Amino acid sequence: MSEFDGMGALVTGAGSGIGAATARLLAMGGARVGVLDRDADAAKAIAAEVDGIAFVCNVADGDALAAAVSDADAKFGGLAILVNNAGVGDLRPLHLMDDKTFRRLMDVNFTAVFTAMRAAVPLMLGHGRGAIVNVASQSGLGPTRNEAVYSAAKAATIALTKSGALEYGPKIRVNCVAPGFIETPLTALFQSEPETFEPIRIAMPLGRMGQADEVAEAIAFLCSRRSSFMTGQTLVIDGGNSLPQAGTDPTLSGLWKRFSS
């Protein structure tokens, strides 16, 4: 028996990147997967690949998102897993952030997580079980320069995860992952211009970008019985990028080379 046999799962932002990798992994484990994405073609392609159901929805549309959660529950005969993965970024200083972009970043990266959880929790409580995994970011634990609103939204997602864990255990477990630099559409700039990423790569203990599959493995773990005594936790998946202190690590490394030669 596979670990997710017969379980209904809904993954948002599942048309590409971490979401698509998660949908594939859950399906391999026996789950019936709802692939939710605003890109209809992408959602349908991944759904066909995993023998799942496509849900075409912009997570910033709260009513449509809540309806999709309810629809997934009905079609799967119960929703056991919810993965809130959809996200969007923007790189600019705080004082140049316009209201429209601010709302978009908050709506997609935080409000949609709240909306999906609010819709899923009563259903899961009624079924007597559930696992929710929210995808935050390393930036939610330590703000990234020129990503103030994105960082704030991801920090709020981490806080919401902890609140959900407190309020809905023991029936529902709510956990979070905080990826660092992962090869997804959100990091397309670094992939198209490797030299831009090079200073970061040098400072990272594992010396490379992560892969979507590596984050999906952590998400699947948090959805499974293997993590049955974990709730309210945030797993950081960043190749050690949060360990070095900016500026200090390269300097000390250079000094070590000078005095050890």
CSV table of C-alpha atoms in Angstrom, one decimal:
chain,number,residue,atom,x,y,z
A,1,MET,CA,0.0,0.0,0.0
A,2,SER,CA,1.4,3.4,-1.0
A,3,GLU,CA,1.5,6.1,1.6
A,4,PHE,CA,-1.2,8.4,0.0
A,5,ASP,CA,-3.5,5.7,-1.4
A,6,GLY,CA,-7.0,7.0,-1.9
A,7,MET,CA,-6.3,10.5,-0.4
A,8,GLY,CA,-7.6,13.6,-2.1
A,9,ALA,CA,-4.9,16.3,-2.5
A,10,LEU,CA,-5.1,19.8,-3.9
A,11,VAL,CA,-1.9,21.7,-4.9
A,12,THR,CA,-2.0,25.3,-5.9
A,13,GLY,CA,0.4,26.8,-8.4
A,14,ALA,CA,0.9,23.2,-9.7
A,15,GLY,CA,1.3,24.0,-13.3
A,16,SER,CA,5.1,24.3,-13.0
A,17,GLY,CA,8.1,24.3,-10.6
A,18,ILE,CA,7.6,23.1,-7.0
A,19,GLY,CA,3.9,22.7,-7.4
A,20,ALA,CA,4.2,20.4,-10.5
A,21,ALA,CA,6.9,18.4,-8.8
A,22,THR,CA,4.7,18.0,-5.7
A,23,ALA,CA,1.7,16.9,-7.7
A,24,ARG,CA,3.8,14.2,-9.4
A,25,LEU,CA,5.2,12.9,-6.1
A,26,LEU,CA,1.9,12.8,-4.4
A,27,ALA,CA,0.4,11.0,-7.3
A,28,MET,CA,3.2,8.5,-7.3
A,29,GLY,CA,2.3,7.8,-3.7
A,30,GLY,CA,-1.3,7.0,-4.6
A,31,ALA,CA,-3.0,10.3,-4.0
A,32,ARG,CA,-5.7,11.6,-6.3
A,33,VAL,CA,-4.4,15.1,-7.1
A,34,GLY,CA,-6.1,18.3,-8.0
A,35,VAL,CA,-3.7,20.5,-10.1
A,36,LEU,CA,-4.7,24.1,-9.5
A,37,ASP,CA,-3.1,26.9,-11.6
A,38,ARG,CA,-4.2,30.1,-13.4
A,39,ASP,CA,-2.6,28.8,-16.6
A,40,ALA,CA,-5.2,26.4,-18.0
A,41,ASP,CA,-2.9,24.7,-20.4
A,42,ALA,CA,-0.3,24.0,-17.7
A,43,ALA,CA,-2.9,22.8,-15.2
A,44,LYS,CA,-4.4,20.4,-17.8
A,45,ALA,CA,-1.0,19.1,-18.9
A,46,ILE,CA,0.2,18.3,-15.4
A,47,ALA,CA,-3.3,16.8,-14.5
A,48,ALA,CA,-3.1,14.6,-17.5
A,49,GLU,CA,0.4,13.5,-16.5
A,50,VAL,CA,-0.6,12.5,-13.0
A,51,ASP,CA,-4.1,11.3,-13.8
A,52,GLY,CA,-5.5,14.0,-11.7
A,53,ILE,CA,-8.1,16.9,-12.1
A,54,ALA,CA,-7.2,20.3,-13.4
A,55,PHE,CA,-8.7,23.3,-11.6
A,56,VAL,CA,-8.2,26.6,-13.4
A,57,CYS,CA,-8.1,29.4,-10.9
A,58,ASN,CA,-6.3,32.6,-10.0
A,59,VAL,CA,-5.6,32.2,-6.3
A,60,ALA,CA,-6.0,36.0,-5.9
A,61,ASP,CA,-9.7,35.5,-6.6
A,62,GLY,CA,-10.8,34.4,-3.1
A,63,ASP,CA,-14.3,33.2,-4.2
A,64,ALA,CA,-12.9,31.1,-7.0
A,65,LEU,CA,-10.2,29.6,-4.8
A,66,ALA,CA,-12.7,28.6,-2.1
A,67,ALA,CA,-15.0,27.1,-4.7
A,68,ALA,CA,-12.1,25.1,-6.1
A,69,VAL,CA,-11.3,23.7,-2.6
A,70,SER,CA,-14.9,22.7,-2.1
A,71,ASP,CA,-15.1,21.2,-5.6
A,72,ALA,CA,-11.9,19.1,-5.0
A,73,ASP,CA,-13.3,17.8,-1.8
A,74,ALA,CA,-16.5,16.7,-3.5
A,75,LYS,CA,-14.7,15.1,-6.5
A,76,PHE,CA,-12.2,13.2,-4.4
A,77,GLY,CA,-14.7,12.1,-1.8
A,78,GLY,CA,-12.8,14.0,0.8
A,79,LEU,CA,-9.8,16.4,0.8
A,80,ALA,CA,-7.0,15.0,3.0
A,81,ILE,CA,-4.0,17.1,1.7
A,82,LEU,CA,-3.7,20.8,0.8
A,83,VAL,CA,-0.5,22.3,-0.5
A,84,ASN,CA,-0.5,26.1,-0.7
A,85,ASN,CA,2.3,26.6,-3.2
A,86,ALA,CA,1.2,29.4,-5.6
A,87,GLY,CA,3.5,32.4,-5.3
A,88,VAL,CA,4.7,35.5,-7.2
A,89,GLY,CA,7.7,37.8,-6.7
A,90,ASP,CA,8.7,41.3,-7.5
A,91,LEU,CA,12.1,43.0,-7.0
A,92,ARG,CA,12.1,46.7,-6.1
A,93,PRO,CA,12.8,48.9,-3.1
A,94,LEU,CA,10.0,49.4,-0.7
A,95,HIS,CA,9.5,53.1,-1.5
A,96,LEU,CA,9.0,52.3,-5.2
A,97,MET,CA,6.3,49.7,-4.5
A,98,ASP,CA,2.9,50.8,-5.9
A,99,ASP,CA,-0.4,49.8,-4.4
A,100,LYS,CA,-1.4,47.5,-7.2
A,101,THR,CA,1.9,45.5,-6.9
A,102,PHE,CA,1.6,45.5,-3.1
A,103,ARG,CA,-1.9,44.0,-3.3
A,104,ARG,CA,-0.9,41.4,-5.8
A,105,LEU,CA,2.1,40.2,-3.7
A,106,MET,CA,0.0,40.0,-0.6
A,107,ASP,CA,-3.1,38.4,-2.3
A,108,VAL,CA,-1.1,35.6,-4.0
A,109,ASN,CA,1.6,35.0,-1.4
A,110,PHE,CA,-0.5,35.3,1.8
A,111,THR,CA,-4.2,36.0,1.5
A,112,ALA,CA,-4.6,33.0,-0.8
A,113,VAL,CA,-3.1,30.8,1.8
A,114,PHE,CA,-5.5,32.1,4.4
A,115,THR,CA,-8.5,31.7,2.0
A,116,ALA,CA,-7.6,28.1,1.0
A,117,MET,CA,-7.0,27.1,4.7
A,118,ARG,CA,-10.3,28.7,5.7
A,119,ALA,CA,-12.1,26.7,3.0
A,120,ALA,CA,-10.3,23.4,3.7
A,121,VAL,CA,-10.3,23.3,7.5
A,122,PRO,CA,-14.1,22.7,8.0
A,123,LEU,CA,-14.0,19.9,5.4
A,124,MET,CA,-10.9,18.3,6.9
A,125,LEU,CA,-12.4,18.5,10.4
A,126,GLY,CA,-15.5,16.8,9.2
A,127,HIS,CA,-13.4,14.0,7.7
A,128,GLY,CA,-11.5,13.7,10.9
A,129,ARG,CA,-8.0,14.2,9.4
A,130,GLY,CA,-5.9,16.5,7.2
A,131,ALA,CA,-2.5,17.7,6.4
A,132,ILE,CA,-1.8,21.3,5.2
A,133,VAL,CA,1.6,22.4,3.9
A,134,ASN,CA,2.2,26.0,3.1
A,135,VAL,CA,5.1,27.1,0.9
A,136,ALA,CA,6.8,30.2,2.4
A,137,SER,CA,10.4,31.2,1.7
A,138,GLN,CA,13.7,31.7,3.3
A,139,SER,CA,12.8,35.4,2.8
A,140,GLY,CA,10.0,34.9,5.4
A,141,LEU,CA,12.6,34.1,8.0
A,142,GLY,CA,15.1,36.8,7.1
A,143,PRO,CA,14.0,39.6,4.8
A,144,THR,CA,15.7,39.8,1.4
A,145,ARG,CA,16.9,43.2,0.1
A,146,ASN,CA,14.4,44.8,-2.3
A,147,GLU,CA,11.7,42.2,-1.5
A,148,ALA,CA,10.1,43.8,1.6
A,149,VAL,CA,6.5,43.0,0.7
A,150,TYR,CA,7.3,39.5,-0.6
A,151,SER,CA,9.3,38.8,2.6
A,152,ALA,CA,6.5,40.2,4.8
A,153,ALA,CA,3.9,38.0,3.0
A,154,LYS,CA,6.0,34.9,3.5
A,155,ALA,CA,6.6,35.8,7.2
A,156,ALA,CA,2.9,36.1,7.6
A,157,THR,CA,2.4,32.7,6.0
A,158,ILE,CA,4.8,31.2,8.5
A,159,ALA,CA,2.9,32.8,11.4
A,160,LEU,CA,-0.4,31.6,9.9
A,161,THR,CA,1.0,28.1,9.8
A,162,LYS,CA,1.7,28.1,13.5
A,163,SER,CA,-1.7,29.5,14.3
A,164,GLY,CA,-3.4,26.8,12.2
A,165,ALA,CA,-1.4,24.1,14.0
A,166,LEU,CA,-2.4,25.5,17.4
A,167,GLU,CA,-6.1,25.7,16.5
A,168,TYR,CA,-6.8,22.6,14.6
A,169,GLY,CA,-4.7,19.8,16.1
A,170,PRO,CA,-5.0,16.9,16.7
A,171,LYS,CA,-7.1,16.3,13.6
A,172,ILE,CA,-5.2,18.6,11.2
A,173,ARG,CA,-1.5,19.1,11.0
A,174,VAL,CA,-0.3,22.3,9.5
A,175,ASN,CA,3.4,22.7,8.5
A,176,CYS,CA,5.5,24.9,6.2
A,177,VAL,CA,8.5,24.8,4.0
A,178,ALA,CA,10.8,27.7,3.4
A,179,PRO,CA,12.8,27.2,0.2
A,180,GLY,CA,15.8,29.3,-0.8
A,181,PHE,CA,17.1,29.5,-4.3
A,182,ILE,CA,15.3,26.8,-6.3
A,183,GLU,CA,15.3,26.4,-10.1
A,184,THR,CA,11.7,27.5,-10.8
A,185,PRO,CA,10.1,30.3,-13.0
A,186,LEU,CA,10.6,32.6,-10.0
A,187,THR,CA,14.4,32.3,-10.3
A,188,ALA,CA,14.5,32.6,-14.1
A,189,LEU,CA,16.8,35.6,-14.0
A,190,PHE,CA,19.5,33.6,-12.2
A,191,GLN,CA,19.1,30.7,-14.6
A,192,SER,CA,19.4,32.9,-17.7
A,193,GLU,CA,22.3,34.9,-16.2
A,194,PRO,CA,24.5,32.5,-14.2
A,195,GLU,CA,27.1,35.2,-13.4
A,196,THR,CA,24.4,37.1,-11.5
A,197,PHE,CA,24.0,34.1,-9.1
A,198,GLU,CA,27.7,33.4,-8.8
A,199,PRO,CA,28.4,35.4,-5.7
A,200,ILE,CA,25.5,33.7,-3.9
A,201,ARG,CA,26.6,30.3,-5.1
A,202,ILE,CA,30.1,30.9,-3.7
A,203,ALA,CA,28.7,31.8,-0.3
A,204,MET,CA,26.3,28.8,-0.1
A,205,PRO,CA,27.6,25.7,1.7
A,206,LEU,CA,26.1,23.4,-0.9
A,207,GLY,CA,27.3,25.6,-3.7
A,208,ARG,CA,24.3,25.3,-6.1
A,209,MET,CA,20.6,26.1,-6.7
A,210,GLY,CA,18.1,23.6,-5.4
A,211,GLN,CA,15.8,21.6,-7.6
A,212,ALA,CA,12.0,21.6,-7.4
A,213,ASP,CA,12.0,17.9,-6.7
A,214,GLU,CA,14.1,18.4,-3.6
A,215,VAL,CA,11.4,20.8,-2.1
A,216,ALA,CA,8.6,18.4,-3.2
A,217,GLU,CA,10.2,15.6,-1.2
A,218,ALA,CA,10.0,17.7,1.9
A,219,ILE,CA,6.4,18.7,1.2
A,220,ALA,CA,5.5,15.0,0.7
A,221,PHE,CA,7.2,14.1,3.9
A,222,LEU,CA,5.1,16.7,5.8
A,223,CYS,CA,1.9,15.4,4.2
A,224,SER,CA,2.7,11.8,5.2
A,225,ARG,CA,2.5,9.6,8.3
A,226,ARG,CA,6.3,9.8,8.5
A,227,SER,CA,5.9,13.3,10.0
A,228,SER,CA,2.9,12.3,12.2
A,229,PHE,CA,4.3,14.1,15.3
A,230,MET,CA,5.2,17.3,13.5
A,231,THR,CA,2.9,20.4,13.3
A,232,GLY,CA,3.5,24.1,13.3
A,233,GLN,CA,7.0,23.6,11.9
A,234,THR,CA,8.9,25.3,9.1
A,235,LEU,CA,11.5,23.3,7.2
A,236,VAL,CA,14.2,25.4,5.6
A,237,ILE,CA,15.4,24.0,2.3
A,238,ASP,CA,18.1,26.5,1.1
A,239,GLY,CA,21.4,24.7,0.7
A,240,GLY,CA,22.6,26.4,3.8
A,241,ASN,CA,22.2,29.8,2.3
A,242,SER,CA,20.8,31.3,5.5
A,243,LEU,CA,24.0,30.3,7.4
A,244,PRO,CA,26.7,32.7,6.2
A,245,GLN,CA,26.7,36.3,7.4
A,246,ALA,CA,26.7,38.6,4.5
A,247,GLY,CA,30.2,40.0,3.9
A,248,THR,CA,31.7,38.2,6.9
A,249,ASP,CA,32.0,34.7,5.4
A,250,PRO,CA,33.9,35.7,2.3
A,251,THR,CA,36.3,37.9,4.3
A,252,LEU,CA,37.1,35.2,6.9
A,253,SER,CA,37.5,32.7,4.1
A,254,GLY,CA,40.1,35.0,2.4
A,255,LEU,CA,41.9,35.6,5.7
A,256,TRP,CA,42.1,31.8,6.3
A,257,LYS,CA,43.7,31.3,2.9
A,258,ARG,CA,46.3,34.0,3.6
A,259,PHE,CA,47.3,32.8,7.0
A,260,SER,CA,47.2,29.1,6.3
A,261,SER,CA,49.5,29.2,3.2
